[in-house]
Amino acid sequence: MARPDKAAAVAELTDQFRSSNAAVLTEYRGLTVAQLKELRRSLGENAQYAVVKNTLTKIAANEAGIDTLDDLFSGPTAVAFVTGDPVESAKGLRDFAKDNPNLIIKGGVLDGKALSADEFKKLADLESREVLLSKLAGAFKGKQTQAAQLFQALPSKFVRTAEALRAKKEEQGGAGTPAPAEAAE
């Protein structure tokens, strides 16, 4: 029978896997306690970074329905559980790893899909959600402006064309056709 403290640890890790948008497995060998504290700060407020036991975390991941991480549980492992914007946390991990080569990103999951270390680095290269939304809004606004200009141009073009036809008809007909003001007199 499993010890109660291990069962509680597995239950807590299972809950964290289920409630997270993403989980990133890292190897932290060679990092000091101060560096780990700095890493936790760099991940942002929507992520938790926990040093874990491989066997218990593997059991918890499997209980949470994540079986694609089994090969990554070797060596000293820590997991970043992300509940907010995964791009922000991926950037924090990438930037910290640049300054501290002892941190190795092994891989992880994002919304239930397994991602390799390279895919997490690509995720870190994305712009934040707010920037992407503002670009999308700008694109929509630009298209609306183009549509408004098009709709404004059509009536004015019609008026200019009609005026040009009237002027051309006057030139051709000249004396033979009375102008509307002459007919009224």
PDB file of C-alpha atoms in Angstrom:
ATOM      1  CA  MET A   1       0.000   0.000   0.000  1.00  0.00           C
ATOM      2  CA  ALA A   2       1.250   3.492  -0.874  1.00  0.00           C
ATOM      3  CA  ARG A   3       2.312   5.828   1.864  1.00  0.00           C
ATOM      4  CA  PRO A   4      -0.212   8.606   2.574  1.00  0.00           C
ATOM      5  CA  ASP A   5       2.314  11.391   1.914  1.00  0.00           C
ATOM      6  CA  LYS A   6       3.152   9.984  -1.531  1.00  0.00           C
ATOM      7  CA  ALA A   7      -0.535   9.511  -2.352  1.00  0.00           C
ATOM      8  CA  ALA A   8      -1.193  13.132  -1.360  1.00  0.00           C
ATOM      9  CA  ALA A   9       1.727  14.327  -3.517  1.00  0.00           C
ATOM     10  CA  VAL A  10       0.405  12.377  -6.517  1.00  0.00           C
ATOM     11  CA  ALA A  11      -3.105  13.780  -5.978  1.00  0.00           C
ATOM     12  CA  GLU A  12      -1.758  17.334  -5.801  1.00  0.00           C
ATOM     13  CA  LEU A  13       0.341  16.901  -8.941  1.00  0.00           C
ATOM     14  CA  THR A  14      -2.616  15.331 -10.765  1.00  0.00           C
ATOM     15  CA  ASP A  15      -4.748  18.374  -9.884  1.00  0.00           C
ATOM     16  CA  GLN A  16      -2.020  20.692 -11.136  1.00  0.00           C
ATOM     17  CA  PHE A  17      -1.772  18.825 -14.454  1.00  0.00           C
ATOM     18  CA  ARG A  18      -5.560  18.974 -14.884  1.00  0.00           C
ATOM     19  CA  SER A  19      -5.926  22.656 -13.990  1.00  0.00           C
ATOM     20  CA  SER A  20      -2.984  23.899 -16.078  1.00  0.00           C
ATOM     21  CA  ASN A  21      -3.080  25.133 -19.662  1.00  0.00           C
ATOM     22  CA  ALA A  22       0.485  23.943 -20.082  1.00  0.00           C
ATOM     23  CA  ALA A  23       3.148  22.016 -18.214  1.00  0.00           C
ATOM     24  CA  VAL A  24       6.813  22.341 -19.147  1.00  0.00           C
ATOM     25  CA  LEU A  25       9.352  19.789 -17.922  1.00  0.00           C
ATOM     26  CA  THR A  26      12.856  21.064 -17.310  1.00  0.00           C
ATOM     27  CA  GLU A  27      16.157  19.781 -16.002  1.00  0.00           C
ATOM     28  CA  TYR A  28      17.591  22.094 -13.386  1.00  0.00           C
ATOM     29  CA  ARG A  29      20.895  20.337 -12.559  1.00  0.00           C
ATOM     30  CA  GLY A  30      23.536  22.851 -11.508  1.00  0.00           C
ATOM     31  CA  LEU A  31      21.190  25.722 -10.642  1.00  0.00           C
ATOM     32  CA  THR A  32      21.474  27.337  -7.235  1.00  0.00           C
ATOM     33  CA  VAL A  33      18.561  28.046  -4.935  1.00  0.00           C
ATOM     34  CA  ALA A  34      18.878  31.745  -5.765  1.00  0.00           C
ATOM     35  CA  GLN A  35      18.723  30.990  -9.496  1.00  0.00           C
ATOM     36  CA  LEU A  36      15.613  28.827  -9.010  1.00  0.00           C
ATOM     37  CA  LYS A  37      14.007  31.698  -7.107  1.00  0.00           C
ATOM     38  CA  GLU A  38      14.862  34.063  -9.978  1.00  0.00           C
ATOM     39  CA  LEU A  39      13.417  31.551 -12.473  1.00  0.00           C
ATOM     40  CA  ARG A  40      10.141  31.378 -10.542  1.00  0.00           C
ATOM     41  CA  ARG A  41       9.883  35.182 -10.744  1.00  0.00           C
ATOM     42  CA  SER A  42      10.667  35.226 -14.476  1.00  0.00           C
ATOM     43  CA  LEU A  43       7.797  32.822 -15.254  1.00  0.00           C
ATOM     44  CA  GLY A  44       5.171  35.365 -14.251  1.00  0.00           C
ATOM     45  CA  GLU A  45       2.360  35.177 -11.758  1.00  0.00           C
ATOM     46  CA  ASN A  46       0.337  32.622 -13.718  1.00  0.00           C
ATOM     47  CA  ALA A  47       2.881  29.817 -13.425  1.00  0.00           C
ATOM     48  CA  GLN A  48       4.217  27.612 -10.646  1.00  0.00           C
ATOM     49  CA  TYR A  49       7.637  26.012 -10.851  1.00  0.00           C
ATOM     50  CA  ALA A  50       8.059  22.901  -8.729  1.00  0.00           C
ATOM     51  CA  VAL A  51      10.921  20.458  -8.303  1.00  0.00           C
ATOM     52  CA  VAL A  52       9.291  17.034  -8.456  1.00  0.00           C
ATOM     53  CA  LYS A  53      10.050  13.353  -8.048  1.00  0.00           C
ATOM     54  CA  ASN A  54      10.017  11.601 -11.423  1.00  0.00           C
ATOM     55  CA  THR A  55       8.111   8.492 -10.378  1.00  0.00           C
ATOM     56  CA  LEU A  56       5.348  10.380  -8.562  1.00  0.00           C
ATOM     57  CA  THR A  57       5.018  12.967 -11.351  1.00  0.00           C
ATOM     58  CA  LYS A  58       4.850  10.256 -14.005  1.00  0.00           C
ATOM     59  CA  ILE A  59       2.020   8.563 -12.075  1.00  0.00           C
ATOM     60  CA  ALA A  60       0.226  11.912 -11.654  1.00  0.00           C
ATOM     61  CA  ALA A  61       0.567  12.753 -15.351  1.00  0.00           C
ATOM     62  CA  ASN A  62      -0.840   9.365 -16.330  1.00  0.00           C
ATOM     63  CA  GLU A  63      -3.745   9.804 -13.903  1.00  0.00           C
ATOM     64  CA  ALA A  64      -4.424  13.213 -15.487  1.00  0.00           C
ATOM     65  CA  GLY A  65      -4.597  11.538 -18.905  1.00  0.00           C
ATOM     66  CA  ILE A  66      -1.169  12.670 -20.117  1.00  0.00           C
ATOM     67  CA  ASP A  67       0.898   9.705 -21.163  1.00  0.00           C
ATOM     68  CA  THR A  68       3.097  11.409 -23.763  1.00  0.00           C
ATOM     69  CA  LEU A  69       5.622  12.671 -21.203  1.00  0.00           C
ATOM     70  CA  ASP A  70       6.823   9.302 -19.916  1.00  0.00           C
ATOM     71  CA  ASP A  71      10.177   9.485 -21.743  1.00  0.00           C
ATOM     72  CA  LEU A  72      10.979  12.909 -20.253  1.00  0.00           C
ATOM     73  CA  PHE A  73      11.022  11.788 -16.609  1.00  0.00           C
ATOM     74  CA  SER A  74      14.737  11.155 -16.209  1.00  0.00           C
ATOM     75  CA  GLY A  75      17.334  13.083 -14.294  1.00  0.00           C
ATOM     76  CA  PRO A  76      16.496  15.938 -11.951  1.00  0.00           C
ATOM     77  CA  THR A  77      13.127  17.254 -13.113  1.00  0.00           C
ATOM     78  CA  ALA A  78      11.116  20.353 -12.348  1.00  0.00           C
ATOM     79  CA  VAL A  79       7.757  21.259 -13.856  1.00  0.00           C
ATOM     80  CA  ALA A  80       6.386  24.694 -14.689  1.00  0.00           C
ATOM     81  CA  PHE A  81       2.593  24.490 -14.379  1.00  0.00           C
ATOM     82  CA  VAL A  82       1.099  27.365 -16.408  1.00  0.00           C
ATOM     83  CA  THR A  83      -2.470  28.491 -15.702  1.00  0.00           C
ATOM     84  CA  GLY A  84      -2.392  31.750 -17.653  1.00  0.00           C
ATOM     85  CA  ASP A  85      -0.806  32.786 -20.942  1.00  0.00           C
ATOM     86  CA  PRO A  86       1.635  30.019 -21.938  1.00  0.00           C
ATOM     87  CA  VAL A  87       3.552  32.385 -24.235  1.00  0.00           C
ATOM     88  CA  GLU A  88       4.559  34.596 -21.296  1.00  0.00           C
ATOM     89  CA  SER A  89       5.885  31.619 -19.321  1.00  0.00           C
ATOM     90  CA  ALA A  90       7.623  30.147 -22.372  1.00  0.00           C
ATOM     91  CA  LYS A  91       9.395  33.492 -22.881  1.00  0.00           C
ATOM     92  CA  GLY A  92      10.436  33.519 -19.231  1.00  0.00           C
ATOM     93  CA  LEU A  93      11.872  30.007 -19.521  1.00  0.00           C
ATOM     94  CA  ARG A  94      13.635  30.781 -22.808  1.00  0.00           C
ATOM     95  CA  ASP A  95      15.189  34.000 -21.521  1.00  0.00           C
ATOM     96  CA  PHE A  96      16.300  32.369 -18.267  1.00  0.00           C
ATOM     97  CA  ALA A  97      17.805  29.418 -20.175  1.00  0.00           C
ATOM     98  CA  LYS A  98      19.796  31.846 -22.362  1.00  0.00           C
ATOM     99  CA  ASP A  99      21.405  33.375 -19.260  1.00  0.00           C
ATOM    100  CA  ASN A 100      21.689  30.038 -17.405  1.00  0.00           C
ATOM    101  CA  PRO A 101      22.623  27.168 -19.716  1.00  0.00           C
ATOM    102  CA  ASN A 102      22.166  24.667 -16.858  1.00  0.00           C
ATOM    103  CA  LEU A 103      18.394  24.933 -17.318  1.00  0.00           C
ATOM    104  CA  ILE A 104      17.335  22.512 -20.030  1.00  0.00           C
ATOM    105  CA  ILE A 105      13.799  22.484 -21.388  1.00  0.00           C
ATOM    106  CA  LYS A 106      12.847  18.853 -22.007  1.00  0.00           C
ATOM    107  CA  GLY A 107       9.341  19.313 -23.408  1.00  0.00           C
ATOM    108  CA  GLY A 108       5.812  19.301 -22.079  1.00  0.00           C
ATOM    109  CA  VAL A 109       2.149  19.633 -22.911  1.00  0.00           C
ATOM    110  CA  LEU A 110      -0.002  22.518 -24.089  1.00  0.00           C
ATOM    111  CA  ASP A 111      -3.774  22.073 -23.892  1.00  0.00           C
ATOM    112  CA  GLY A 112      -3.339  18.290 -23.811  1.00  0.00           C
ATOM    113  CA  LYS A 113      -1.000  18.155 -26.830  1.00  0.00           C
ATOM    114  CA  ALA A 114       2.615  17.079 -26.369  1.00  0.00           C
ATOM    115  CA  LEU A 115       5.238  19.643 -27.381  1.00  0.00           C
ATOM    116  CA  SER A 116       8.959  19.164 -27.790  1.00  0.00           C
ATOM    117  CA  ALA A 117      11.578  21.567 -26.448  1.00  0.00           C
ATOM    118  CA  ASP A 118      11.908  23.150 -29.905  1.00  0.00           C
ATOM    119  CA  GLU A 119       8.151  23.700 -30.112  1.00  0.00           C
ATOM    120  CA  PHE A 120       8.213  25.482 -26.741  1.00  0.00           C
ATOM    121  CA  LYS A 121      10.999  27.716 -28.052  1.00  0.00           C
ATOM    122  CA  LYS A 122       8.812  28.554 -31.064  1.00  0.00           C
ATOM    123  CA  LEU A 123       5.949  29.298 -28.680  1.00  0.00           C
ATOM    124  CA  ALA A 124       8.232  31.698 -26.833  1.00  0.00           C
ATOM    125  CA  ASP A 125       8.938  33.525 -30.110  1.00  0.00           C
ATOM    126  CA  LEU A 126       5.241  34.348 -30.545  1.00  0.00           C
ATOM    127  CA  GLU A 127       3.989  37.737 -29.545  1.00  0.00           C
ATOM    128  CA  SER A 128       1.791  37.980 -26.484  1.00  0.00           C
ATOM    129  CA  ARG A 129      -1.951  37.467 -26.688  1.00  0.00           C
ATOM    130  CA  GLU A 130      -2.625  41.187 -26.206  1.00  0.00           C
ATOM    131  CA  VAL A 131      -0.302  42.173 -29.065  1.00  0.00           C
ATOM    132  CA  LEU A 132      -1.861  39.603 -31.403  1.00  0.00           C
ATOM    133  CA  LEU A 133      -5.378  40.782 -30.508  1.00  0.00           C
ATOM    134  CA  SER A 134      -4.459  44.426 -31.092  1.00  0.00           C
ATOM    135  CA  LYS A 135      -2.972  43.540 -34.496  1.00  0.00           C
ATOM    136  CA  LEU A 136      -6.154  41.672 -35.369  1.00  0.00           C
ATOM    137  CA  ALA A 137      -8.280  44.633 -34.305  1.00  0.00           C
ATOM    138  CA  GLY A 138      -6.103  46.955 -36.392  1.00  0.00           C
ATOM    139  CA  ALA A 139      -6.533  44.719 -39.415  1.00  0.00           C
ATOM    140  CA  PHE A 140     -10.305  44.711 -38.969  1.00  0.00           C
ATOM    141  CA  LYS A 141     -10.344  48.488 -38.601  1.00  0.00           C
ATOM    142  CA  GLY A 142      -8.253  48.862 -41.759  1.00  0.00           C
ATOM    143  CA  LYS A 143     -10.644  46.666 -43.743  1.00  0.00           C
ATOM    144  CA  GLN A 144     -13.615  48.666 -42.473  1.00  0.00           C
ATOM    145  CA  THR A 145     -11.913  51.896 -43.528  1.00  0.00           C
ATOM    146  CA  GLN A 146     -11.255  50.477 -46.998  1.00  0.00           C
ATOM    147  CA  ALA A 147     -14.895  49.400 -47.301  1.00  0.00           C
ATOM    148  CA  ALA A 148     -16.136  52.840 -46.206  1.00  0.00           C
ATOM    149  CA  GLN A 149     -13.885  54.524 -48.759  1.00  0.00           C
ATOM    150  CA  LEU A 150     -15.138  52.188 -51.481  1.00  0.00           C
ATOM    151  CA  PHE A 151     -18.773  52.849 -50.634  1.00  0.00           C
ATOM    152  CA  GLN A 152     -18.113  56.604 -50.603  1.00  0.00           C
ATOM    153  CA  ALA A 153     -16.288  56.460 -53.925  1.00  0.00           C
ATOM    154  CA  LEU A 154     -19.105  54.720 -55.802  1.00  0.00           C
ATOM    155  CA  PRO A 155     -21.744  57.512 -55.558  1.00  0.00           C
ATOM    156  CA  SER A 156     -19.221  60.282 -56.221  1.00  0.00           C
ATOM    157  CA  LYS A 157     -17.875  58.385 -59.238  1.00  0.00           C
ATOM    158  CA  PHE A 158     -21.435  57.962 -60.499  1.00  0.00           C
ATOM    159  CA  VAL A 159     -22.087  61.704 -60.131  1.00  0.00           C
ATOM    160  CA  ARG A 160     -18.846  62.567 -61.955  1.00  0.00           C
ATOM    161  CA  THR A 161     -19.707  60.123 -64.774  1.00  0.00           C
ATOM    162  CA  ALA A 162     -23.236  61.517 -65.105  1.00  0.00           C
ATOM    163  CA  GLU A 163     -21.887  65.083 -65.189  1.00  0.00           C
ATOM    164  CA  ALA A 164     -19.338  64.127 -67.861  1.00  0.00           C
ATOM    165  CA  LEU A 165     -22.080  62.495 -69.987  1.00  0.00           C
ATOM    166  CA  ARG A 166     -24.280  65.592 -69.629  1.00  0.00           C
ATOM    167  CA  ALA A 167     -21.400  67.847 -70.657  1.00  0.00           C
ATOM    168  CA  LYS A 168     -20.589  65.635 -73.622  1.00  0.00           C
ATOM    169  CA  LYS A 169     -24.228  65.600 -74.711  1.00  0.00           C
ATOM    170  CA  GLU A 170     -24.341  69.402 -74.557  1.00  0.00           C
ATOM    171  CA  GLU A 171     -21.231  69.627 -76.709  1.00  0.00           C
ATOM    172  CA  GLN A 172     -22.642  67.251 -79.302  1.00  0.00           C
ATOM    173  CA  GLY A 173     -26.176  68.551 -79.338  1.00  0.00           C
ATOM    174  CA  GLY A 174     -25.174  72.151 -78.785  1.00  0.00           C
ATOM    175  CA  ALA A 175     -27.767  74.392 -80.470  1.00  0.00           C
ATOM    176  CA  GLY A 176     -30.314  71.718 -81.406  1.00  0.00           C
ATOM    177  CA  THR A 177     -31.404  70.802 -77.890  1.00  0.00           C
ATOM    178  CA  PRO A 178     -32.577  73.480 -75.527  1.00  0.00           C
ATOM    179  CA  ALA A 179     -31.115  73.594 -72.036  1.00  0.00           C
ATOM    180  CA  PRO A 180     -33.606  73.004 -69.232  1.00  0.00           C
ATOM    181  CA  ALA A 181     -33.520  76.690 -68.224  1.00  0.00           C
ATOM    182  CA  GLU A 182     -34.379  77.829 -71.797  1.00  0.00           C
ATOM    183  CA  ALA A 183     -37.333  75.464 -72.074  1.00  0.00           C
ATOM    184  CA  ALA A 184     -38.966  76.942 -68.976  1.00  0.00           C
ATOM    185  CA  GLU A 185     -39.000  80.488 -70.347  1.00  0.00           C
TER     186      GLU A 185
END
